[in-house]
mmCIF file of C-alpha atoms in Angstrom:
data_model
loop_
_atom_site.group_PDB
_atom_site.id
_atom_site.type_symbol
_atom_site.label_atom_id
_atom_site.label_comp_id
_atom_site.label_asym_id
_atom_site.label_seq_id
_atom_site.Cartn_x
_atom_site.Cartn_y
_atom_site.Cartn_z
ATOM 1 C CA ILE U 1256 -13.167 7.399 13.626
ATOM 2 C CA ILE U 1257 -15.129 10.818 13.571
ATOM 3 C CA PRO U 1258 -17.049 10.512 16.452
ATOM 4 C CA ILE U 1259 -14.074 9.827 18.566
ATOM 5 C CA LEU U 1260 -11.469 12.615 17.370
ATOM 6 C CA GLU U 1261 -11.686 14.756 20.070
ATOM 7 C CA GLU U 1262 -11.493 11.684 22.681
ATOM 8 C CA VAL U 1263 -8.243 10.598 20.278
ATOM 9 C CA LYS U 1264 -6.764 14.165 20.777
ATOM 10 C CA SER U 1265 -7.395 14.914 24.367
ATOM 11 C CA GLN U 1266 -5.443 11.070 24.808
ATOM 12 C CA GLY U 1267 -2.019 13.209 23.314
ATOM 13 C CA PHE U 1268 -2.328 11.622 20.015
ATOM 14 C CA ASP U 1269 -1.652 13.827 16.607
ATOM 15 C CA ALA U 1270 -2.311 11.449 13.772
ATOM 16 C CA ILE U 1271 -4.121 8.077 12.897
ATOM 17 C CA GLN U 1272 -3.874 5.453 10.639
ATOM 18 C CA ILE U 1273 -6.370 4.153 9.358
ATOM 19 C CA ASN U 1274 -6.774 0.570 7.129
ATOM 20 C CA PRO U 1275 -6.033 0.259 3.375
ATOM 21 C CA ILE U 1276 -8.590 2.111 1.364
ATOM 22 C CA GLN U 1277 -8.268 0.279 -1.874
ATOM 23 C CA PRO U 1278 -11.400 -1.762 -2.751
ATOM 24 C CA LEU U 1279 -11.061 -5.329 -2.132
ATOM 25 C CA LYS U 1280 -11.491 -8.878 -3.810
ATOM 26 C CA GLU U 1281 -13.823 -9.540 -1.294
ATOM 27 C CA GLU U 1282 -16.790 -6.964 0.283
ATOM 28 C CA GLY U 1283 -17.274 -6.828 4.089
ATOM 29 C CA LEU U 1284 -14.289 -7.604 6.559
ATOM 30 C CA LYS U 1285 -13.973 -11.217 7.736
ATOM 31 C CA GLU U 1286 -10.324 -11.209 8.385
ATOM 32 C CA TRP U 1287 -8.010 -8.263 9.360
ATOM 33 C CA TRP U 1288 -5.753 -9.480 6.506
ATOM 34 C CA MET U 1289 -8.369 -9.520 3.919
ATOM 35 C CA SER U 1290 -7.982 -5.860 3.696
ATOM 36 C CA TYR U 1291 -4.515 -6.088 2.442
ATOM 37 C CA GLN U 1292 -5.963 -7.901 -0.457
ATOM 38 C CA PRO U 1293 -6.810 -5.224 -2.834
ATOM 39 C CA ILE U 1294 -7.922 -5.419 -6.431
ATOM 40 C CA ASP U 1295 -7.209 -1.742 -7.603
ATOM 41 C CA PHE U 1296 -5.529 1.923 -6.887
ATOM 42 C CA SER U 1297 -8.656 3.436 -6.251
ATOM 43 C CA ILE U 1298 -10.425 5.015 -3.073
ATOM 44 C CA GLY U 1299 -13.107 3.110 -1.703
ATOM 45 C CA ASN U 1300 -14.295 -0.322 0.242
ATOM 46 C CA TYR U 1301 -15.614 -1.402 3.420
ATOM 47 C CA PHE U 1302 -13.887 1.143 5.386
ATOM 48 C CA GLY U 1303 -15.923 3.924 4.218
ATOM 49 C CA THR U 1304 -15.742 5.964 0.117
ATOM 50 C CA LYS U 1305 -13.782 8.770 -1.026
ATOM 51 C CA LYS U 1306 -16.220 11.312 0.219
ATOM 52 C CA ASP U 1307 -16.082 9.657 3.761
ATOM 53 C CA LEU U 1308 -11.682 10.072 3.692
ATOM 54 C CA ILE U 1309 -12.140 13.394 2.347
ATOM 55 C CA LYS U 1310 -14.569 14.464 5.590
ATOM 56 C CA LEU U 1311 -12.222 12.600 8.406
ATOM 57 C CA CYS U 1312 -9.467 14.239 6.948
ATOM 58 C CA GLU U 1313 -11.261 17.689 7.362
ATOM 59 C CA GLU U 1314 -12.729 16.998 11.034
ATOM 60 C CA ALA U 1315 -9.244 15.369 11.959
ATOM 61 C CA ASP U 1316 -7.849 18.492 10.936
ATOM 62 C CA LYS U 1317 -9.975 20.622 13.173
ATOM 63 C CA TYR U 1318 -8.365 18.704 16.346
ATOM 64 C CA GLY U 1319 -5.045 18.978 14.278
ATOM 65 C CA LEU U 1320 -4.854 15.162 14.037
ATOM 66 C CA ARG U 1321 -3.074 14.069 11.068
ATOM 67 C CA ILE U 1322 -4.639 11.112 8.976
ATOM 68 C CA PHE U 1323 -2.447 8.348 7.749
ATOM 69 C CA SER U 1324 -2.969 5.708 5.273
ATOM 70 C CA ASP U 1325 -1.878 2.054 4.899
ATOM 71 C CA VAL U 1326 -1.622 1.622 1.401
ATOM 72 C CA VAL U 1327 -0.377 -1.627 -0.587
ATOM 73 C CA ILE U 1328 1.786 -0.865 -3.482
ATOM 74 C CA ASN U 1329 3.334 -4.442 -3.479
ATOM 75 C CA HIS U 1330 0.764 -6.954 -4.298
ATOM 76 C CA MET U 1331 -2.781 -7.362 -5.103
ATOM 77 C CA GLY U 1332 -5.893 -9.628 -4.191
ATOM 78 C CA ALA U 1333 -5.061 -13.576 -5.137
ATOM 79 C CA ALA U 1334 -7.166 -15.295 -7.300
ATOM 80 C CA ILE U 1335 -9.139 -18.501 -5.115
ATOM 81 C CA ASP U 1336 -7.317 -21.411 -6.923
ATOM 82 C CA ASP U 1337 -3.548 -19.725 -6.811
ATOM 83 C CA ASN U 1338 -1.946 -17.288 -4.760
ATOM 84 C CA PHE U 1339 0.291 -15.973 -7.779
ATOM 85 C CA LYS U 1340 -2.485 -15.067 -10.278
ATOM 86 C CA PRO U 1341 -4.208 -11.559 -9.678
ATOM 87 C CA HIS U 1342 -7.947 -12.076 -8.765
ATOM 88 C CA PRO U 1343 -10.245 -11.630 -11.728
ATOM 89 C CA LYS U 1344 -11.562 -8.628 -9.983
ATOM 90 C CA VAL U 1345 -8.178 -6.808 -10.132
ATOM 91 C CA ASN U 1346 -7.937 -4.124 -12.591
ATOM 92 C CA TYR U 1347 -7.705 -4.382 -16.375
ATOM 93 C CA GLN U 1348 -5.270 -2.107 -16.674
ATOM 94 C CA LEU U 1349 -2.892 -4.059 -14.664
ATOM 95 C CA GLN U 1350 -3.501 -7.522 -16.624
ATOM 96 C CA LYS U 1351 -0.131 -7.554 -18.675
ATOM 97 C CA ASP U 1352 2.392 -10.379 -17.594
ATOM 98 C CA GLU U 1353 5.039 -7.445 -17.483
ATOM 99 C CA TYR U 1354 3.290 -5.736 -14.552
ATOM 100 C CA TRP U 1355 3.818 -8.707 -12.416
ATOM 101 C CA ARG U 1356 6.563 -10.681 -10.601
ATOM 102 C CA PRO U 1357 7.497 -14.204 -11.397
ATOM 103 C CA LYS U 1358 5.096 -16.459 -9.726
ATOM 104 C CA ILE U 1359 7.741 -17.781 -7.191
ATOM 105 C CA LYS U 1360 7.163 -17.024 -3.555
ATOM 106 C CA VAL U 1361 9.904 -15.723 -1.284
ATOM 107 C CA SER U 1362 11.668 -18.588 0.073
ATOM 108 C CA ASP U 1363 14.440 -17.260 2.017
ATOM 109 C CA TRP U 1364 13.750 -13.740 4.213
ATOM 110 C CA LYS U 1365 17.301 -13.484 4.730
ATOM 111 C CA ASN U 1366 18.163 -13.003 0.624
ATOM 112 C CA ARG U 1367 17.296 -9.689 -0.341
ATOM 113 C CA GLN U 1368 17.109 -10.734 -3.901
ATOM 114 C CA ASP U 1369 14.977 -12.836 -3.458
ATOM 115 C CA VAL U 1370 12.448 -10.678 -1.034
ATOM 116 C CA ILE U 1371 12.672 -8.263 -3.423
ATOM 117 C CA HIS U 1372 11.590 -10.239 -6.728
ATOM 118 C CA ASN U 1373 9.613 -12.987 -5.889
ATOM 119 C CA CYS U 1374 6.273 -12.704 -4.300
ATOM 120 C CA ILE U 1375 4.971 -12.944 -0.556
ATOM 121 C CA ASN U 1376 2.381 -15.548 -1.198
ATOM 122 C CA LEU U 1377 0.200 -13.205 -2.977
ATOM 123 C CA PRO U 1378 0.385 -11.610 -6.768
ATOM 124 C CA GLY U 1379 3.335 -9.389 -6.639
ATOM 125 C CA LEU U 1380 3.365 -6.063 -8.742
ATOM 126 C CA ASN U 1381 6.467 -5.137 -10.656
ATOM 127 C CA VAL U 1382 6.920 -1.822 -9.170
ATOM 128 C CA TYR U 1383 10.268 -1.603 -11.089
ATOM 129 C CA HIS U 1384 7.699 -1.173 -14.398
ATOM 130 C CA PRO U 1385 7.180 2.387 -15.046
ATOM 131 C CA PHE U 1386 3.336 1.715 -15.589
ATOM 132 C CA VAL U 1387 2.869 0.669 -12.323
ATOM 133 C CA GLU U 1388 4.833 3.048 -10.466
ATOM 134 C CA ASN U 1389 2.547 5.944 -12.420
ATOM 135 C CA ILE U 1390 -0.345 4.240 -11.138
ATOM 136 C CA ILE U 1391 0.842 3.956 -7.640
ATOM 137 C CA VAL U 1392 2.093 7.752 -7.842
ATOM 138 C CA GLU U 1393 -1.375 8.693 -9.073
ATOM 139 C CA PHE U 1394 -2.776 6.836 -6.729
ATOM 140 C CA LEU U 1395 -0.887 8.093 -3.455
ATOM 141 C CA ASN U 1396 -1.610 11.603 -5.006
ATOM 142 C CA GLU U 1397 -5.471 11.299 -5.101
ATOM 143 C CA LEU U 1398 -5.206 10.047 -1.344
ATOM 144 C CA ILE U 1399 -2.874 13.199 -1.126
ATOM 145 C CA ASP U 1400 -5.983 15.562 -2.342
ATOM 146 C CA CYS U 1401 -8.314 13.831 0.161
ATOM 147 C CA GLY U 1402 -6.243 15.256 3.003
ATOM 148 C CA VAL U 1403 -3.921 12.321 3.895
ATOM 149 C CA THR U 1404 -0.848 13.877 5.477
ATOM 150 C CA GLY U 1405 1.386 10.311 5.428
ATOM 151 C CA PHE U 1406 1.420 6.693 4.648
ATOM 152 C CA ARG U 1407 2.770 3.316 6.045
ATOM 153 C CA PHE U 1408 3.963 1.519 2.915
ATOM 154 C CA ASP U 1409 2.562 -2.428 3.324
ATOM 155 C CA ALA U 1410 5.267 -5.104 2.562
ATOM 156 C CA ALA U 1411 8.061 -1.997 1.915
ATOM 157 C CA LYS U 1412 10.412 -4.776 2.850
ATOM 158 C CA SER U 1413 10.107 -6.094 -0.527
ATOM 159 C CA ILE U 1414 10.843 -3.408 -2.536
ATOM 160 C CA GLY U 1415 14.804 -2.568 -3.014
ATOM 161 C CA LEU U 1416 16.445 0.599 -2.139
ATOM 162 C CA PRO U 1417 18.359 2.921 -4.142
ATOM 163 C CA SER U 1418 21.635 1.526 -2.337
ATOM 164 C CA GLU U 1419 20.681 -2.021 -4.072
ATOM 165 C CA GLY U 1420 20.273 -0.206 -7.593
ATOM 166 C CA TYR U 1421 16.981 0.555 -7.612
ATOM 167 C CA ARG U 1422 14.968 3.895 -8.083
ATOM 168 C CA PHE U 1423 11.424 3.151 -6.887
ATOM 169 C CA TRP U 1424 11.431 4.789 -3.587
ATOM 170 C CA PRO U 1425 12.809 8.233 -5.089
ATOM 171 C CA ASN U 1426 10.991 7.754 -7.953
ATOM 172 C CA ILE U 1427 7.613 7.785 -5.980
ATOM 173 C CA ILE U 1428 8.801 10.009 -3.136
ATOM 174 C CA TYR U 1429 10.083 12.843 -5.212
ATOM 175 C CA ARG U 1430 6.465 13.042 -7.247
ATOM 176 C CA LEU U 1431 4.103 13.473 -4.554
ATOM 177 C CA LYS U 1432 2.265 16.454 -4.514
ATOM 178 C CA LYS U 1433 3.405 17.336 -1.303
ATOM 179 C CA TYR U 1434 6.496 17.660 1.073
ATOM 180 C CA GLY U 1435 6.564 17.108 4.620
ATOM 181 C CA LEU U 1436 4.497 13.798 4.678
ATOM 182 C CA PHE U 1437 5.139 11.342 6.894
ATOM 183 C CA LEU U 1438 5.914 7.965 5.276
ATOM 184 C CA TYR U 1439 7.450 4.765 6.761
ATOM 185 C CA GLY U 1440 7.093 0.963 5.901
ATOM 186 C CA GLU U 1441 6.636 -2.399 6.950
ATOM 187 C CA VAL U 1442 10.332 -3.855 7.123
ATOM 188 C CA ILE U 1443 12.447 -6.790 7.827
ATOM 189 C CA PHE U 1444 15.329 -6.137 10.339
ATOM 190 C CA GLU U 1445 17.920 -8.973 9.881
ATOM 191 C CA GLU U 1446 21.496 -8.707 11.034
ATOM 192 C CA ASP U 1447 22.630 -11.246 8.514
ATOM 193 C CA ILE U 1448 21.272 -10.314 5.362
ATOM 194 C CA LYS U 1449 22.512 -11.300 2.120
#
């Protein structure tokens, strides 16, 4: 991206969203969706290292461009033989059963309880567990330290809202090192959600 930053700025853009930069269950990019099966909350994969990210953010800043990182916080990469079992490469710190959602696939995308408690055909993290929440906050703050100024939360639709009795989003957002970040997520728009 660095060689085209000036061109991007000249086209009127003020931010660039980058792919998830978490380690992936498979090296190399064979399919786009593979970058959405991470194995850890750390920085570095096919798209670049932590050092590369810092350099990108520094160079982008020279052009007045912000870097937004797509982040996967709801799930991890799946094992080859079981979509609901974490891949063997998933960080050992996340190996306790209590850190995972039940191995049940969402069956009704119009039912919020189904969507926020079950899995999206990948091993779903129990984001409501304090340990998992803390790891996510540490990861996001590490990205902020690298110069990232915004986040796109993949599968945000699968995480409960304060109005539904869940404190995940406020707990995460108010623990970030920096205010004024651009935050957005992948959501479902349905008129008849139960």
